[in-house]
Short mmCIF file of C-alpha atoms in Angstrom, two decimals:
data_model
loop_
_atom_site.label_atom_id
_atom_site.label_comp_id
_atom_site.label_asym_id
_atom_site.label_seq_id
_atom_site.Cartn_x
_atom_site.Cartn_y
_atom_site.Cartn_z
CA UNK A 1 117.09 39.07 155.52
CA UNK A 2 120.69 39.79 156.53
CA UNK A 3 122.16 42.84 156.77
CA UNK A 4 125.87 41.72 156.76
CA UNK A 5 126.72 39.38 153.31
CA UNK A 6 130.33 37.74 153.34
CA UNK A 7 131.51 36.95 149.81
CA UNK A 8 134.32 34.28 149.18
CA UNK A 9 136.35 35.79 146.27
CA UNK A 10 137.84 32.25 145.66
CA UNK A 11 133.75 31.41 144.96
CA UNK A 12 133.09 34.01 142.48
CA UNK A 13 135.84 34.15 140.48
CA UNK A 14 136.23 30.34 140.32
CA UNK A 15 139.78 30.08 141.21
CA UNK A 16 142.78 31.24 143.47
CA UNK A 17 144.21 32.82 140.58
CA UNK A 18 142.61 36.19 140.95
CA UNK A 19 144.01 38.14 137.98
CA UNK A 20 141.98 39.22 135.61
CA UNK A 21 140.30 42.54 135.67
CA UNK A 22 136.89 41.16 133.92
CA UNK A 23 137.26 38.32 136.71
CA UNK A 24 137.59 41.88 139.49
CA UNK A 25 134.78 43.23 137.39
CA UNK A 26 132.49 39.83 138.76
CA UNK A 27 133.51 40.59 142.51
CA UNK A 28 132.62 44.43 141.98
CA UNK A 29 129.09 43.75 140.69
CA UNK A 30 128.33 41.68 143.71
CA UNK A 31 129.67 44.04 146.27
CA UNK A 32 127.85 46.92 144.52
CA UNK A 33 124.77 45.46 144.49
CA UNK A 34 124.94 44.94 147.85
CA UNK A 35 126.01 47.94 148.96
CA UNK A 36 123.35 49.75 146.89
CA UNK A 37 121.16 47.85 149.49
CA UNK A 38 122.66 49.36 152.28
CA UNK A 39 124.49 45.95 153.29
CA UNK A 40 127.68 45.32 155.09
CA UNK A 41 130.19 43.40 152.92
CA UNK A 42 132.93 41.23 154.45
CA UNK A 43 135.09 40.33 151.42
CA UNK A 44 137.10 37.06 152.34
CA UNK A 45 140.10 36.12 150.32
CA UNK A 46 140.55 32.35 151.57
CA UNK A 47 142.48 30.48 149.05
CA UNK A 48 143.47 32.79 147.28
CA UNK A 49 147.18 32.42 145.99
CA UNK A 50 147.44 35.07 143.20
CA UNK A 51 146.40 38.61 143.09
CA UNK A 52 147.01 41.49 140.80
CA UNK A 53 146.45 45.46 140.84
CA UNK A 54 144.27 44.83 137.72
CA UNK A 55 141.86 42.71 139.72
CA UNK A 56 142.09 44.47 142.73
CA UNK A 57 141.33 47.65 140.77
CA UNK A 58 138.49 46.23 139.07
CA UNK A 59 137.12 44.76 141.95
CA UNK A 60 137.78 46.88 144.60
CA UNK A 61 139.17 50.22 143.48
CA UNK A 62 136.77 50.72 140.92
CA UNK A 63 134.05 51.49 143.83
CA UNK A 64 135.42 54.82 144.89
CA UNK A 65 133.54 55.29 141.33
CA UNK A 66 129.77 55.31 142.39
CA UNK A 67 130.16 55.41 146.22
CA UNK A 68 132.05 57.57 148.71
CA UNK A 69 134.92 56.80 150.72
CA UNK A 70 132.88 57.06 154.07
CA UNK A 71 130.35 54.50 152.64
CA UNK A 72 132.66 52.01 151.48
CA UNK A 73 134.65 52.87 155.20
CA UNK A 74 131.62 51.90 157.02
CA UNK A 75 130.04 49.18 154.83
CA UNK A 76 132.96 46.74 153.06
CA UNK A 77 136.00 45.15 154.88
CA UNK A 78 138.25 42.24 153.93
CA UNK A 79 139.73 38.94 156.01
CA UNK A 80 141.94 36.20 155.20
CA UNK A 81 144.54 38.29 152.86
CA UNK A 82 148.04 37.69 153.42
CA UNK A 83 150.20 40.44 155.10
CA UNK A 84 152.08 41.49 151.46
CA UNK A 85 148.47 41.44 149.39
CA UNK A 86 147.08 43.50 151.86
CA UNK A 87 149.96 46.12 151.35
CA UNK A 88 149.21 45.77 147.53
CA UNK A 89 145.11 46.31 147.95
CA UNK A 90 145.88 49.49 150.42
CA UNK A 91 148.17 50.98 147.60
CA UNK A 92 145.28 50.06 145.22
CA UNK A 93 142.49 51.89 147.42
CA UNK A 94 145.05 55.05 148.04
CA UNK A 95 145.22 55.15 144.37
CA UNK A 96 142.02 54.66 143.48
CA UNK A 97 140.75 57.85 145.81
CA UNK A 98 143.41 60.25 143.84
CA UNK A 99 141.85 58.67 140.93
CA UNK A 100 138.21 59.63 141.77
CA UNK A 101 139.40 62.96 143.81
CA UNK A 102 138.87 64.47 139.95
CA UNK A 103 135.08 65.65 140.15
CA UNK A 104 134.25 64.81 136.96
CA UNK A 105 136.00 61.36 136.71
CA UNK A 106 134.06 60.73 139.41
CA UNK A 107 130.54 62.69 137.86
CA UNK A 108 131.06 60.34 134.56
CA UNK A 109 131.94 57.01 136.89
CA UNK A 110 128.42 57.39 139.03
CA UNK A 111 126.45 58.49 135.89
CA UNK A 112 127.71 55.08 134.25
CA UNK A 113 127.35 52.74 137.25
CA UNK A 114 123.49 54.14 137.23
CA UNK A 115 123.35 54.03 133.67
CA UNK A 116 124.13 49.77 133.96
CA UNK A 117 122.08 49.42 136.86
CA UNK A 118 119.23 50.81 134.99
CA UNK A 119 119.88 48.09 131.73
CA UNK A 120 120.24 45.20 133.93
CA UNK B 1 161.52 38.54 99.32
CA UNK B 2 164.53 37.17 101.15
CA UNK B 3 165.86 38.38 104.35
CA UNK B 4 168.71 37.61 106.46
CA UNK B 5 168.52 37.10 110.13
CA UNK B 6 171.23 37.84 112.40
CA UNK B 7 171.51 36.54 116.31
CA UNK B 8 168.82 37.59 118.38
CA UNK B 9 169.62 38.06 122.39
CA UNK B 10 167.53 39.95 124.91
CA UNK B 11 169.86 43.04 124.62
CA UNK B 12 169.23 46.23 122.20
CA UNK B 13 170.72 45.11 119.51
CA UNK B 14 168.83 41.95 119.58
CA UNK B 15 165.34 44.20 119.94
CA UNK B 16 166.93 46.46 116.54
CA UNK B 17 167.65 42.91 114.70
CA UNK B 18 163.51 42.52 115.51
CA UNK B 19 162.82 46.09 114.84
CA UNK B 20 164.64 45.93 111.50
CA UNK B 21 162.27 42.73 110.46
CA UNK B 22 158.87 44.35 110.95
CA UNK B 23 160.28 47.37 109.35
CA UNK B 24 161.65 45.58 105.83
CA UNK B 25 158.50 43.65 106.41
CA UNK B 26 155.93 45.90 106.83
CA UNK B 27 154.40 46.35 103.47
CA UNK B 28 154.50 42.56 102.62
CA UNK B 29 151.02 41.48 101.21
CA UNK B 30 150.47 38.35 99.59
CA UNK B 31 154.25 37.88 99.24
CA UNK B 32 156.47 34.92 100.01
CA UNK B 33 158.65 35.58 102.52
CA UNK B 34 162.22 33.13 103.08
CA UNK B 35 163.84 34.01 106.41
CA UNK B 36 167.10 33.03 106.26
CA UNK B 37 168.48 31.86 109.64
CA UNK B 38 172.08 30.85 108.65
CA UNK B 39 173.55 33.66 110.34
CA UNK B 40 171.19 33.69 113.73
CA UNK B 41 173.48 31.83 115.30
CA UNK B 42 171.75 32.29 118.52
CA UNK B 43 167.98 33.18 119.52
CA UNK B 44 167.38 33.67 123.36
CA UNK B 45 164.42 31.91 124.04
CA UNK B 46 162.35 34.11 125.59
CA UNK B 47 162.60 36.30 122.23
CA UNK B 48 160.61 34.13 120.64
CA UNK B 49 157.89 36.63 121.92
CA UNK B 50 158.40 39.80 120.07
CA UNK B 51 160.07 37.51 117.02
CA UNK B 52 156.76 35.67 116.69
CA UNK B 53 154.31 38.64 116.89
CA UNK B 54 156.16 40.27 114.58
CA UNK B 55 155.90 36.65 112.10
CA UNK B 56 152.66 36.42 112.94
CA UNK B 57 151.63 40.07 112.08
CA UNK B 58 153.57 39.42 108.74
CA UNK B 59 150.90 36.09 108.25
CA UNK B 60 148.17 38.25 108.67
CA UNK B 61 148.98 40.10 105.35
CA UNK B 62 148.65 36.99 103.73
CA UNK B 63 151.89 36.26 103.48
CA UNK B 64 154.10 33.09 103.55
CA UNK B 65 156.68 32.71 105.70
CA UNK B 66 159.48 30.26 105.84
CA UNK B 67 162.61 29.89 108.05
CA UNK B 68 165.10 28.47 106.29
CA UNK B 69 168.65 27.29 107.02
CA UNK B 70 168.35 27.14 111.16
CA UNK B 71 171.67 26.55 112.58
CA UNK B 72 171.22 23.38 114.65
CA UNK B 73 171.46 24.52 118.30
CA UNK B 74 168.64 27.52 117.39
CA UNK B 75 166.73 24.76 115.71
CA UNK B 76 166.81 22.84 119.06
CA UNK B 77 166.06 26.02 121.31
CA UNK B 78 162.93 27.04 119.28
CA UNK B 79 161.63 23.33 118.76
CA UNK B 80 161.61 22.58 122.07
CA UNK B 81 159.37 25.74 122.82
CA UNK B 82 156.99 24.81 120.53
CA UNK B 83 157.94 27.85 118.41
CA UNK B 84 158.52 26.21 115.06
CA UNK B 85 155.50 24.44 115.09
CA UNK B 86 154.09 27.18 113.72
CA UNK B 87 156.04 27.30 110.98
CA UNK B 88 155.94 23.24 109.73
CA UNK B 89 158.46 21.80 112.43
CA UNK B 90 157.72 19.04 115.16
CA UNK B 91 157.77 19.76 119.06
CA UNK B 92 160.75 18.45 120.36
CA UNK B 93 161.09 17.38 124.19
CA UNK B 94 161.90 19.97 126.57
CA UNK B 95 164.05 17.51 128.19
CA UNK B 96 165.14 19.70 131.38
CA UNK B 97 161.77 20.83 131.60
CA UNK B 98 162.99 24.48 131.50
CA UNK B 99 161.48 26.14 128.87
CA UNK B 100 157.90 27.74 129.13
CA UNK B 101 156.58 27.15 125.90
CA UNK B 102 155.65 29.96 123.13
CA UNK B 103 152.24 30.90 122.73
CA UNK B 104 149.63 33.59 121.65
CA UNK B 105 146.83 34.22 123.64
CA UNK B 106 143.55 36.96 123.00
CA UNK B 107 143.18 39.32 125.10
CA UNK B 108 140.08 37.32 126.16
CA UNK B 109 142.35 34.71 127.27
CA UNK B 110 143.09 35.45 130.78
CA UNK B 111 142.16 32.30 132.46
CA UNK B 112 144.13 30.24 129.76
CA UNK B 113 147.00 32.39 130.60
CA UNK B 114 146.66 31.77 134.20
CA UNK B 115 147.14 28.43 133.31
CA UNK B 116 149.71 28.25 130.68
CA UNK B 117 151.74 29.90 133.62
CA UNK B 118 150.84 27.66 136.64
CA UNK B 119 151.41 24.48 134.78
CA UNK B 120 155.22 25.82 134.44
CA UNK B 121 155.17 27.05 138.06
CA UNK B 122 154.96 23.91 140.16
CA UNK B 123 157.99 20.97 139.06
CA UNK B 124 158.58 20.89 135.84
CA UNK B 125 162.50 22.06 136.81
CA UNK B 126 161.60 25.24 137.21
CA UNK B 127 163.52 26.32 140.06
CA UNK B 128 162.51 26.05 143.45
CA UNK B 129 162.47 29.60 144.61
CA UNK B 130 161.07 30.92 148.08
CA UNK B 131 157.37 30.90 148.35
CA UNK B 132 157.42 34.44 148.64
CA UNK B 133 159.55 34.89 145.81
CA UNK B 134 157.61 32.61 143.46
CA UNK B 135 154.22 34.37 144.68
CA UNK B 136 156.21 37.85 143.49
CA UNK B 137 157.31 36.43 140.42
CA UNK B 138 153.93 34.36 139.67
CA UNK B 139 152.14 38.24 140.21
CA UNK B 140 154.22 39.92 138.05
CA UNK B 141 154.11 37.83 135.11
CA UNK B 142 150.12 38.53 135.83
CA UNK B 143 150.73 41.91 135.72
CA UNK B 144 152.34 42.25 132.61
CA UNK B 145 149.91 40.11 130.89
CA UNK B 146 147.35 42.64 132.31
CA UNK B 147 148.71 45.01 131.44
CA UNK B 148 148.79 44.41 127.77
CA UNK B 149 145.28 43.18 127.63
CA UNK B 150 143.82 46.77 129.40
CA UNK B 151 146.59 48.97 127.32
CA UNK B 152 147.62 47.87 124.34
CA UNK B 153 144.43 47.59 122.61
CA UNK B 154 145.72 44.61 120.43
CA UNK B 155 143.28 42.26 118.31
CA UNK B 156 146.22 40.24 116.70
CA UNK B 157 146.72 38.87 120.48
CA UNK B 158 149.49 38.71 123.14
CA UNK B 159 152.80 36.37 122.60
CA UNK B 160 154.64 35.05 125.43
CA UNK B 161 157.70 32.63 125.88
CA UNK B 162 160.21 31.92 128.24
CA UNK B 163 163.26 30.26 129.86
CA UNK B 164 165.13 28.94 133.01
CA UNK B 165 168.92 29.03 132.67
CA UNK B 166 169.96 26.56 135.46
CA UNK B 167 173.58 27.66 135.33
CA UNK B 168 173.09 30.93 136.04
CA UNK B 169 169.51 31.18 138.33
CA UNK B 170 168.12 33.43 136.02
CA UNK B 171 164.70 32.96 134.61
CA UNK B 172 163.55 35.35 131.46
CA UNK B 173 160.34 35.54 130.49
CA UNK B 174 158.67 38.07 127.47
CA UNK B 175 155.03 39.21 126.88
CA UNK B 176 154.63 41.19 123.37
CA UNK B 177 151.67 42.94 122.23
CA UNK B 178 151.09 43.76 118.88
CA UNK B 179 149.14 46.84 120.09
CA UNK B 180 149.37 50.72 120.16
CA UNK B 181 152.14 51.08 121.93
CA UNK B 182 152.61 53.34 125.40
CA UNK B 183 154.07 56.40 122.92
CA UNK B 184 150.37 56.66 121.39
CA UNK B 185 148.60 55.83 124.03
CA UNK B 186 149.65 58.83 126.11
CA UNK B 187 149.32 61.15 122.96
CA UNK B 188 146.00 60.13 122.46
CA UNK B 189 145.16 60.16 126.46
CA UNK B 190 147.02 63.53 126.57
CA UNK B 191 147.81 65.08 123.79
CA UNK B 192 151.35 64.49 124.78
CA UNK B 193 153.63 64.34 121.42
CA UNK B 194 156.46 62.35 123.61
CA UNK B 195 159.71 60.54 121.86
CA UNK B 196 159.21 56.76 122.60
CA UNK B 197 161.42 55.90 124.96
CA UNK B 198 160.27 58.79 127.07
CA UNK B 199 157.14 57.55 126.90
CA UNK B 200 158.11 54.46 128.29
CA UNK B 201 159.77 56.48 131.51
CA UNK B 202 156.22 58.31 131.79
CA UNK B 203 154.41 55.11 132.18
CA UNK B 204 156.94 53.66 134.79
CA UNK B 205 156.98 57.04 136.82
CA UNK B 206 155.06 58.18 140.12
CA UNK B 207 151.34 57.80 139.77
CA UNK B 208 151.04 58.40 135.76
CA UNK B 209 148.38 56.61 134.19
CA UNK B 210 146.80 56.87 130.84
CA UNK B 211 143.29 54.83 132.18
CA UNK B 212 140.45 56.42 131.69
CA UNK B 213 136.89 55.14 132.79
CA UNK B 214 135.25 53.49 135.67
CA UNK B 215 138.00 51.31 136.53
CA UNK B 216 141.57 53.19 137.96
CA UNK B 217 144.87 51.72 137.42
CA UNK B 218 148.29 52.34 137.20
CA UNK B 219 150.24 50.57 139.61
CA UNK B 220 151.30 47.87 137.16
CA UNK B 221 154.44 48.40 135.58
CA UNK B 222 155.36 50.22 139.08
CA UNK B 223 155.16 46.90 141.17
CA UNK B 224 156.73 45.44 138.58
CA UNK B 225 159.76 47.78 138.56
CA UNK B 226 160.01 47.76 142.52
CA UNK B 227 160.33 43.68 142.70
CA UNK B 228 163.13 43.68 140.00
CA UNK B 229 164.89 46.13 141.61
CA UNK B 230 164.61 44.36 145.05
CA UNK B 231 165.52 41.01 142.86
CA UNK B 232 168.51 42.74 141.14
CA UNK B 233 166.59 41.03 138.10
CA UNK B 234 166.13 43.24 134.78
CA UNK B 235 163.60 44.87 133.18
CA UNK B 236 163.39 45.63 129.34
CA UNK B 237 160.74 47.08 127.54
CA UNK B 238 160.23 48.22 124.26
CA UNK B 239 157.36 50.14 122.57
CA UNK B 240 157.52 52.13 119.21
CA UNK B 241 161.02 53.01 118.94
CA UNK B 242 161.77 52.90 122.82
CA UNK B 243 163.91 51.08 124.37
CA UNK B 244 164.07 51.55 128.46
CA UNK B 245 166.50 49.02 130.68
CA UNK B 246 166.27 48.77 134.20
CA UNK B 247 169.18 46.94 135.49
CA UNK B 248 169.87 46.96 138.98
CA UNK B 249 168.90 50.42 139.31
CA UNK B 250 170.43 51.85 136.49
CA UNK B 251 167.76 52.77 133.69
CA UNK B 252 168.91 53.09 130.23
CA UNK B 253 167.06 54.29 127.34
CA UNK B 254 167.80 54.36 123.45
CA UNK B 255 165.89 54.89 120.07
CA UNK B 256 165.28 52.60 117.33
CA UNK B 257 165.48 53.76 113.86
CA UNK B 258 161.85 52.41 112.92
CA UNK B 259 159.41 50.95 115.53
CA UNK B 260 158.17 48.04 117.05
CA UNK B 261 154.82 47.47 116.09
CA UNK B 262 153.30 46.91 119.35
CA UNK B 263 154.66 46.84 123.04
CA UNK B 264 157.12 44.21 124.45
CA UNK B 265 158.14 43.28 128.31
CA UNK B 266 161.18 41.24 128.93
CA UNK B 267 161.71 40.29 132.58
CA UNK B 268 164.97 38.46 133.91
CA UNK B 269 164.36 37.31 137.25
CA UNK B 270 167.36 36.21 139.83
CA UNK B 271 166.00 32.66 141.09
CA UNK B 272 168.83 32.63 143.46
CA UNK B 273 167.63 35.43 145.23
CA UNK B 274 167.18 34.64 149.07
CA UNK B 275 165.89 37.40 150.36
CA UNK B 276 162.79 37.66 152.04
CA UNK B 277 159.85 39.65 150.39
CA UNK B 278 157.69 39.36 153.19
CA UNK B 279 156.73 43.30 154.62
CA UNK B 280 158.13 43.57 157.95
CA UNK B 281 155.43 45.58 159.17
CA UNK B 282 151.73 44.69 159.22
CA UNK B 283 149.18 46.30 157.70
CA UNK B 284 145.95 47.04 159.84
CA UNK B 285 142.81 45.18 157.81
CA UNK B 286 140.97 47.90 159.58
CA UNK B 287 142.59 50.89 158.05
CA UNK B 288 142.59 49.84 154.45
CA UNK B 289 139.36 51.95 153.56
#
């Protein structure tokens, strides 16, 4: 079994039009799974053409939620974004730690994230 | 129940012409309902938006609506959108293939959104625009959408329409909700008893958000207002009885005298914009986390 796990966003989502936050919400659960795991994630954004804060937030910032920012530091990176959606996912990330910097957003995020891991 | 119409253009007045309709109309059940168009001597396009979530919240009261007496140039403008088929007309050719047609979506609807707008996006006369530009414009169009489907909390759906005016390289485009509206969102987030259009400035200012839950936000409407301003476009939106304008990089805000039911973003983007929207510095992949 691998250790490292690369996930093609274009493959999960179904399309380069990456959107939709219930379309982010797909990429999450796959990176959070394998993070749970103790994996390394490479997120790779070939062919994508579309991206939105909603998605990225779904995806991506909505992490910062169940795992801490030294975890996600060590364990996920990205490739193949272009220069401007890059810009856009590292205002995303820097917004989404001032979003989870509130202890008990963040109490109430991990309690939920365990309380769906549980049901599935 | 008869009611006059008078012009509608993507302007203030145009949004209180609206406003006034959902107000006179509000209490309508099971009643008929003649529109009279003789004096709308002009609908902007991408009004059909807000105009048809307010019709359509009128239809869900059960009652019928009828536009009567369309002056012939609207009549062409709203066929051609697809905008009176919903009311008994027939679809009419968009002949300069500039119009991006009316139509409501769910908030489900996301990936029939995405591609209601890429079908418009590549030929079609839409303008050629820089690829960076379109990719900007494509995004924020997204956004907006998004934005109504996280915030407004609608279940009578999301209305969208707009149009390319060749002449003068603008594009407008409108996304209405028929939701809660930003003024009641942040007083029910906060506790904050703000007048409408302030409400409006909250949600376009710094980092404010009203999300709650597992998944942060925020940024929205903020990207949005950067590109316009960069595009010397416009931004209008409306919510309650708000009205904000960003135009160049004047803001403007005014009151209604009754509200909007829901939340409406009007966007006029400057095709002819050359320059380049590519960051001049790069961002180290490494350092994002």
């Amino acid at each position: 079994m691998s250790d490292k796990i690369v996930l093609m966003v274009f493959e999960v989502v179904g399309s380069g039009i990456c959107v939709s936050s219930d379309d982010g919400q797909k990429v999450h659960d796959q990176i959070a799974t394998a993070l749970r795991q103790g994996k390394y994630v490479r997120l790779s954004f070939l062919n994508v053409e579309s991206l939105t804060s909603a998605f990225l937030n779904a995806s991506i910032g909505q992490l910062y939620g169940e795992f801490s920012e030294e975890t996600i530091k060590l364990s996920l990176s990205v490739s193949d974004m272009e220069k401007n959606d890059l810009a856009l996912l590292k205002r995303v990330v820097e917004m989404a730690k001032e979003y989870f910097r509130n202890p008990e957003r963040f109490k109430k995020a991990r309690e939920e994230a365990l309380e769906e891991r549980d049901a599935d | 129940m008869k009611i006059f119409l008078q012009e509608i253009r993507s302007d203030y007045e145009g949004f209180s012409v609206l406003v006034s309709l959902a107000a006179e109309t509000r209490e309508c059940d099971f009643d008929d309902i003649e529109i009279d168009m003789s004096r709308a001597t002009w609908i902007d396009a991408n009004m059909c938006a807000p105009f048809g979530a307010i019709l359509y919240k009128v239809g869900r009261g059960l009652n019928t609506v009828r536009l009567t007496n369309i002056p012939v140039d609207v009549e062409t403008i709203l066929s051609r959108n697809g905008f009176l088929c919903n009311y008994g007309w027939s679809r009419r050719t968009d002949t300069y293939g500039s119009t991006i047609e009316y139509k409501r979506f769910d908030p489900k609807d996301d990936r029939y959104f995405a591609d209601y707008i890429e079908k418009y996006m590549i030929g079609k006369g839409i303008p050629d625009m820089s690829f960076e530009l379109l990719k900007k414009f494509r995004e924020s169009i997204y956004e907006i959408f998004s934005n109504a489907v996280i915030h407004s909390r609608t279940k009578q759906g999301i209305f969208s329409c707009g149009q390319y005016y060749h002449k003068k390289h603008l594009f407008e485009f409108s996304i209405a909700d028929l939701g809660i509206g930003i003024r009641q969102n942040i007083q029910r987030r906060f506790g904050l008893d703000l007048p409408a259009a302030d409400a409006i400035n909250w949600a376009l200012e710094g980092h404010n958000t009203t999300k709650t839950g597992p998944i942060p936000g925020g940024l929205g409407l903020k990207l949005l207002r950067e590109f316009i301003v960069r595009n010397e476009g416009r931004i209008q939106i409306v919510s309650d009885k708000g009205y904000w304008e960003l135009s160049g990089e004047k803001v403007t805000t005014r009151s209604f005298s009754d509200p909007f039911p829901g939340t409406v973003v009007n966007i006029v983007i400057n095709t002819g914009d050359t320059k380049s929207y590519c960051l001049a510095s790069e961002v180290n992949p490494e350092e994002i986390f």
